[in-house]
């Protein structure tokens, strides 16, 4: 079934207590990070969406209880001169996680078929070819044992304008607003067309998209984090690892602790 962004514009609120729901899903996510480390698993969690849709706030709460030694957040900006001389996926290959680690992308390789398409940084031949290249890239990661979670945060034009205005009025947040935000805003129709094509071409069985209604920030955070937790719980062991009995006996003897059982 085709993804239609119009289906994600209700802006529903959180069912129950937000703080309790957030603490609960963060506890699940904390255990999942431990599962990555103990079981030497690898995952990539990628975020796309409109400016001011809540990607940064969601990532902040996603990683709040995580050990920083075992994950990395990659904020993706325009490619450097060296990166432009390579295939567009080259810079992302270099950011894939090692064993026991999670890579989080704040914007991604989908820039090729979004901003690079809309702003004509890539030729039509390049961005049309990129759909297959991206699908193959993600299939290679999945086949190699990397878990993939793809999240798109959607907000209406009205909600985006409201948030941009709030940022302008906030002395510690106005730095987030740039001329690029308004250039992108002016081409919303072009971006909607590009997003529609992106979903149609890259919503695959091995790396499906999850669209989140971002028009209520708190509800969006809970929905996004819950989806990430549920997806990873389907890929990773959810029970705590066992302890080697010989090591346990040794450790208890060293610490003067009684034997169990």
CSV table of C-alpha atoms in Angstrom, one decimal:
chain,number,residue,atom,x,y,z
A,1,UNK,CA,0.0,0.0,0.0
A,2,UNK,CA,1.4,3.4,-1.0
A,3,UNK,CA,2.5,5.8,1.7
A,4,UNK,CA,0.4,9.0,1.7
A,5,UNK,CA,1.7,11.8,4.0
A,6,UNK,CA,-1.9,13.1,4.2
A,7,UNK,CA,-2.6,10.2,6.5
A,8,UNK,CA,-0.1,11.5,9.0
A,9,UNK,CA,-1.5,15.0,9.8
A,10,UNK,CA,-3.9,14.5,12.7
A,11,UNK,CA,-1.4,15.5,15.4
A,12,UNK,CA,-2.9,13.2,18.0
A,13,UNK,CA,-1.8,13.5,21.7
A,14,UNK,CA,-0.1,10.9,23.9
A,15,UNK,CA,-2.3,8.3,25.5
A,16,UNK,CA,-1.7,8.6,29.2
A,17,UNK,CA,1.2,10.2,31.0
A,18,UNK,CA,4.0,11.3,28.6
A,19,UNK,CA,6.8,11.2,31.2
A,20,UNK,CA,5.9,7.6,32.2
A,21,UNK,CA,5.6,6.5,28.5
A,22,UNK,CA,8.9,8.1,27.7
A,23,UNK,CA,10.7,6.4,30.7
A,24,UNK,CA,9.2,3.1,29.7
A,25,UNK,CA,10.3,3.1,26.1
A,26,UNK,CA,13.8,4.5,27.1
A,27,UNK,CA,14.2,1.6,29.5
A,28,UNK,CA,13.5,-0.8,26.6
A,29,UNK,CA,15.9,1.0,24.4
A,30,UNK,CA,18.6,0.9,27.1
A,31,UNK,CA,18.3,-2.8,27.3
A,32,UNK,CA,18.5,-3.0,23.5
A,33,UNK,CA,21.8,-1.1,23.5
A,34,UNK,CA,23.2,-3.7,26.0
A,35,UNK,CA,22.0,-6.4,23.7
A,36,UNK,CA,24.0,-4.9,20.8
A,37,UNK,CA,27.1,-4.8,22.9
A,38,UNK,CA,26.8,-8.3,24.5
A,39,UNK,CA,25.7,-10.0,21.2
A,40,UNK,CA,27.9,-7.9,19.0
A,41,UNK,CA,25.0,-6.7,16.9
A,42,UNK,CA,25.0,-3.7,14.5
A,43,UNK,CA,22.1,-1.4,13.7
A,44,UNK,CA,21.5,1.8,11.7
A,45,UNK,CA,18.7,4.1,12.6
A,46,UNK,CA,18.0,6.9,10.1
A,47,UNK,CA,15.9,10.0,10.3
A,48,UNK,CA,14.5,12.0,7.5
A,49,UNK,CA,11.8,14.6,7.5
A,50,UNK,CA,10.9,18.3,7.2
A,51,UNK,CA,13.0,21.1,8.8
A,52,UNK,CA,11.7,21.6,12.4
A,53,UNK,CA,9.8,18.3,12.3
A,54,UNK,CA,11.5,17.1,15.5
A,55,UNK,CA,14.4,14.9,14.3
A,56,UNK,CA,16.9,16.4,16.8
A,57,UNK,CA,14.6,16.2,19.8
A,58,UNK,CA,13.7,12.6,19.0
A,59,UNK,CA,17.4,11.6,18.6
A,60,UNK,CA,18.2,13.3,21.9
A,61,UNK,CA,15.6,11.2,23.7
A,62,UNK,CA,16.5,8.1,21.9
A,63,UNK,CA,20.1,8.2,23.1
A,64,UNK,CA,19.5,9.8,26.5
A,65,UNK,CA,20.1,6.5,28.4
A,66,UNK,CA,22.7,5.0,26.1
A,67,UNK,CA,26.4,4.5,26.8
A,68,UNK,CA,28.1,7.0,24.4
A,69,UNK,CA,31.0,4.6,23.8
A,70,UNK,CA,28.7,2.3,21.7
A,71,UNK,CA,26.8,4.6,19.4
A,72,UNK,CA,27.5,7.5,17.1
A,73,UNK,CA,25.1,10.2,15.8
A,74,UNK,CA,26.0,11.4,12.3
A,75,UNK,CA,24.5,14.8,11.4
A,76,UNK,CA,24.6,14.8,7.6
A,77,UNK,CA,25.3,18.1,5.9
A,78,UNK,CA,26.4,18.9,2.3
A,79,UNK,CA,29.3,16.7,1.1
A,80,UNK,CA,32.8,18.1,1.2
A,81,UNK,CA,34.9,18.6,-1.9
A,82,UNK,CA,36.6,15.3,-1.4
A,83,UNK,CA,33.2,13.5,-0.9
A,84,UNK,CA,31.8,15.1,-4.1
A,85,UNK,CA,34.7,13.5,-6.0
A,86,UNK,CA,33.4,10.0,-5.0
A,87,UNK,CA,30.2,8.1,-5.5
A,88,UNK,CA,27.6,9.6,-3.3
A,89,UNK,CA,27.4,6.6,-1.1
A,90,UNK,CA,31.1,6.5,-0.4
A,91,UNK,CA,30.9,8.8,2.6
A,92,UNK,CA,28.1,6.7,4.1
A,93,UNK,CA,30.0,3.4,3.7
A,94,UNK,CA,32.7,5.0,6.0
A,95,UNK,CA,30.0,5.6,8.7
A,96,UNK,CA,28.6,2.1,8.9
A,97,UNK,CA,28.7,0.7,12.5
A,98,UNK,CA,31.1,-1.9,13.8
A,99,UNK,CA,30.1,-4.9,15.9
A,100,UNK,CA,28.3,-3.9,19.1
A,101,UNK,CA,27.6,-0.4,17.8
A,102,UNK,CA,24.6,1.7,16.6
A,103,UNK,CA,24.8,4.4,14.0
A,104,UNK,CA,22.2,7.1,14.0
A,105,UNK,CA,21.8,9.3,10.9
A,106,UNK,CA,20.2,12.8,11.1
A,107,UNK,CA,19.5,13.0,7.4
A,108,UNK,CA,21.0,10.4,5.2
A,109,UNK,CA,21.8,9.1,1.7
A,110,UNK,CA,18.3,10.0,0.8
A,111,UNK,CA,19.5,13.5,0.2
A,112,UNK,CA,20.4,12.3,-3.3
A,113,UNK,CA,16.7,11.9,-4.2
A,114,UNK,CA,15.4,14.8,-2.1
A,115,UNK,CA,17.5,17.9,-1.7
A,116,UNK,CA,19.9,17.0,-4.5
A,117,UNK,CA,17.0,16.3,-6.8
A,118,UNK,CA,15.0,19.4,-5.9
A,119,UNK,CA,17.9,21.8,-6.0
A,120,UNK,CA,19.5,20.2,-9.1
A,121,UNK,CA,22.7,19.3,-7.3
A,122,UNK,CA,22.3,15.9,-9.0
A,123,UNK,CA,21.3,15.4,-12.6
A,124,UNK,CA,18.0,13.6,-13.4
A,125,UNK,CA,20.0,10.6,-14.5
A,126,UNK,CA,21.9,10.5,-11.2
A,127,UNK,CA,19.0,10.8,-8.9
A,128,UNK,CA,16.8,8.4,-10.8
A,129,UNK,CA,19.7,5.8,-10.8
A,130,UNK,CA,20.1,6.4,-7.0
A,131,UNK,CA,16.9,4.5,-6.1
A,132,UNK,CA,18.3,1.2,-7.2
A,133,UNK,CA,21.7,2.1,-5.7
A,134,UNK,CA,20.2,2.9,-2.3
A,135,UNK,CA,18.0,-0.2,-2.3
A,136,UNK,CA,21.1,-2.3,-3.1
A,137,UNK,CA,23.2,-0.5,-0.5
A,138,UNK,CA,20.6,-1.2,2.2
A,139,UNK,CA,20.1,-4.8,1.1
A,140,UNK,CA,23.9,-5.3,1.4
A,141,UNK,CA,23.8,-3.9,4.9
A,142,UNK,CA,20.9,-6.1,5.9
A,143,UNK,CA,22.5,-9.2,4.3
A,144,UNK,CA,25.7,-8.4,6.2
A,145,UNK,CA,23.8,-8.5,9.5
A,146,UNK,CA,23.0,-4.8,10.0
A,147,UNK,CA,19.5,-4.0,11.4
A,148,UNK,CA,17.9,-1.0,9.6
A,149,UNK,CA,15.2,1.3,11.0
A,150,UNK,CA,14.0,4.1,8.7
A,151,UNK,CA,11.9,6.9,10.2
A,152,UNK,CA,10.3,9.9,8.4
A,153,UNK,CA,8.9,12.7,10.6
A,154,UNK,CA,6.1,14.6,8.9
A,155,UNK,CA,4.6,18.0,9.8
A,156,UNK,CA,2.1,20.2,8.0
A,157,UNK,CA,3.2,23.5,6.5
A,158,UNK,CA,1.2,25.3,9.3
A,159,UNK,CA,3.0,23.4,12.1
A,160,UNK,CA,6.4,23.9,10.5
A,161,UNK,CA,5.8,27.7,10.2
A,162,UNK,CA,4.7,27.8,13.8
A,163,UNK,CA,7.9,26.1,15.0
A,164,UNK,CA,10.2,28.2,12.8
A,165,UNK,CA,8.5,31.3,14.3
A,166,UNK,CA,9.0,30.0,17.8
A,167,UNK,CA,12.7,29.4,17.1
A,168,UNK,CA,13.1,32.9,15.8
A,169,UNK,CA,11.6,34.3,19.0
A,170,UNK,CA,13.8,32.0,21.3
A,171,UNK,CA,17.3,33.5,21.9
A,172,UNK,CA,18.9,30.1,22.4
A,173,UNK,CA,17.2,28.4,19.5
A,174,UNK,CA,17.2,31.0,16.8
A,175,UNK,CA,20.6,29.8,15.6
A,176,UNK,CA,18.8,26.8,14.2
A,177,UNK,CA,16.9,28.9,11.7
A,178,UNK,CA,18.8,29.4,8.4
A,179,UNK,CA,18.0,30.8,5.0
A,180,UNK,CA,18.1,27.3,3.8
A,181,UNK,CA,15.0,26.5,5.8
A,182,UNK,CA,13.0,29.1,3.9
A,183,UNK,CA,14.4,28.1,0.6
A,184,UNK,CA,13.2,24.5,1.3
A,185,UNK,CA,9.9,25.9,2.5
A,186,UNK,CA,9.3,27.7,-0.7
A,187,UNK,CA,9.7,24.5,-2.7
A,188,UNK,CA,7.4,22.3,-0.5
A,189,UNK,CA,5.5,21.1,-3.5
A,190,UNK,CA,8.7,19.9,-5.2
A,191,UNK,CA,9.7,18.2,-2.0
A,192,UNK,CA,6.3,16.5,-1.7
A,193,UNK,CA,6.7,15.1,-5.2
A,194,UNK,CA,10.3,13.9,-4.4
A,195,UNK,CA,9.2,12.3,-1.1
A,196,UNK,CA,6.3,10.5,-2.8
A,197,UNK,CA,8.7,9.0,-5.3
A,198,UNK,CA,11.2,8.1,-2.6
A,199,UNK,CA,8.6,6.2,-0.7
A,200,UNK,CA,7.3,4.4,-3.8
A,201,UNK,CA,10.8,3.3,-4.8
A,202,UNK,CA,12.6,2.6,-1.5
A,203,UNK,CA,9.9,1.2,0.9
A,204,UNK,CA,11.3,-2.3,0.7
A,205,UNK,CA,10.7,-5.4,2.6
A,206,UNK,CA,14.2,-5.4,4.0
A,207,UNK,CA,14.2,-1.7,4.9
A,208,UNK,CA,10.7,-0.3,5.1
A,209,UNK,CA,9.8,3.3,5.9
A,210,UNK,CA,7.9,4.3,9.0
A,211,UNK,CA,6.2,7.7,8.8
A,212,UNK,CA,5.5,9.4,12.1
A,213,UNK,CA,2.8,12.1,12.5
A,214,UNK,CA,5.1,14.8,14.0
A,215,UNK,CA,2.4,17.5,14.5
A,216,UNK,CA,2.4,16.9,18.2
A,217,UNK,CA,6.0,16.7,19.5
A,218,UNK,CA,5.4,14.5,22.5
A,219,UNK,CA,3.2,12.0,20.7
A,220,UNK,CA,5.7,11.9,17.8
A,221,UNK,CA,8.6,11.1,20.1
A,222,UNK,CA,6.7,8.3,21.8
A,223,UNK,CA,5.6,6.9,18.4
A,224,UNK,CA,9.1,7.1,16.9
A,225,UNK,CA,10.9,5.6,19.9
A,226,UNK,CA,8.3,2.8,20.3
A,227,UNK,CA,8.7,1.9,16.6
A,228,UNK,CA,12.5,1.8,17.0
A,229,UNK,CA,12.2,-0.4,20.1
A,230,UNK,CA,9.7,-2.8,18.5
A,231,UNK,CA,11.8,-3.1,15.4
A,232,UNK,CA,15.0,-3.9,17.2
A,233,UNK,CA,13.2,-6.2,19.6
A,234,UNK,CA,12.3,-8.2,16.6
A,235,UNK,CA,15.9,-8.5,15.6
A,236,UNK,CA,17.8,-8.8,18.9
A,237,UNK,CA,17.7,-11.1,22.0
A,238,UNK,CA,15.4,-9.4,24.6
A,239,UNK,CA,16.4,-11.6,27.5
A,240,UNK,CA,19.5,-10.9,29.6
A,241,UNK,CA,22.6,-12.9,28.7
A,242,UNK,CA,23.5,-15.9,30.9
A,243,UNK,CA,26.6,-15.8,33.1
A,244,UNK,CA,29.3,-18.5,32.7
A,245,UNK,CA,28.9,-20.7,35.8
A,246,UNK,CA,32.7,-21.3,36.2
A,247,UNK,CA,33.3,-17.5,36.1
A,248,UNK,CA,30.4,-16.9,38.5
A,249,UNK,CA,31.8,-19.4,41.0
A,250,UNK,CA,35.3,-17.8,40.7
A,251,UNK,CA,33.9,-14.2,41.0
A,252,UNK,CA,31.8,-15.1,44.1
A,253,UNK,CA,34.8,-16.7,45.7
A,254,UNK,CA,36.9,-13.7,45.1
A,255,UNK,CA,34.3,-11.4,46.5
A,256,UNK,CA,33.5,-13.6,49.5
A,257,UNK,CA,29.9,-14.0,48.3
A,258,UNK,CA,27.8,-17.1,49.1
A,259,UNK,CA,27.2,-19.7,46.3
A,260,UNK,CA,23.9,-19.4,44.6
A,261,UNK,CA,21.5,-22.3,44.8
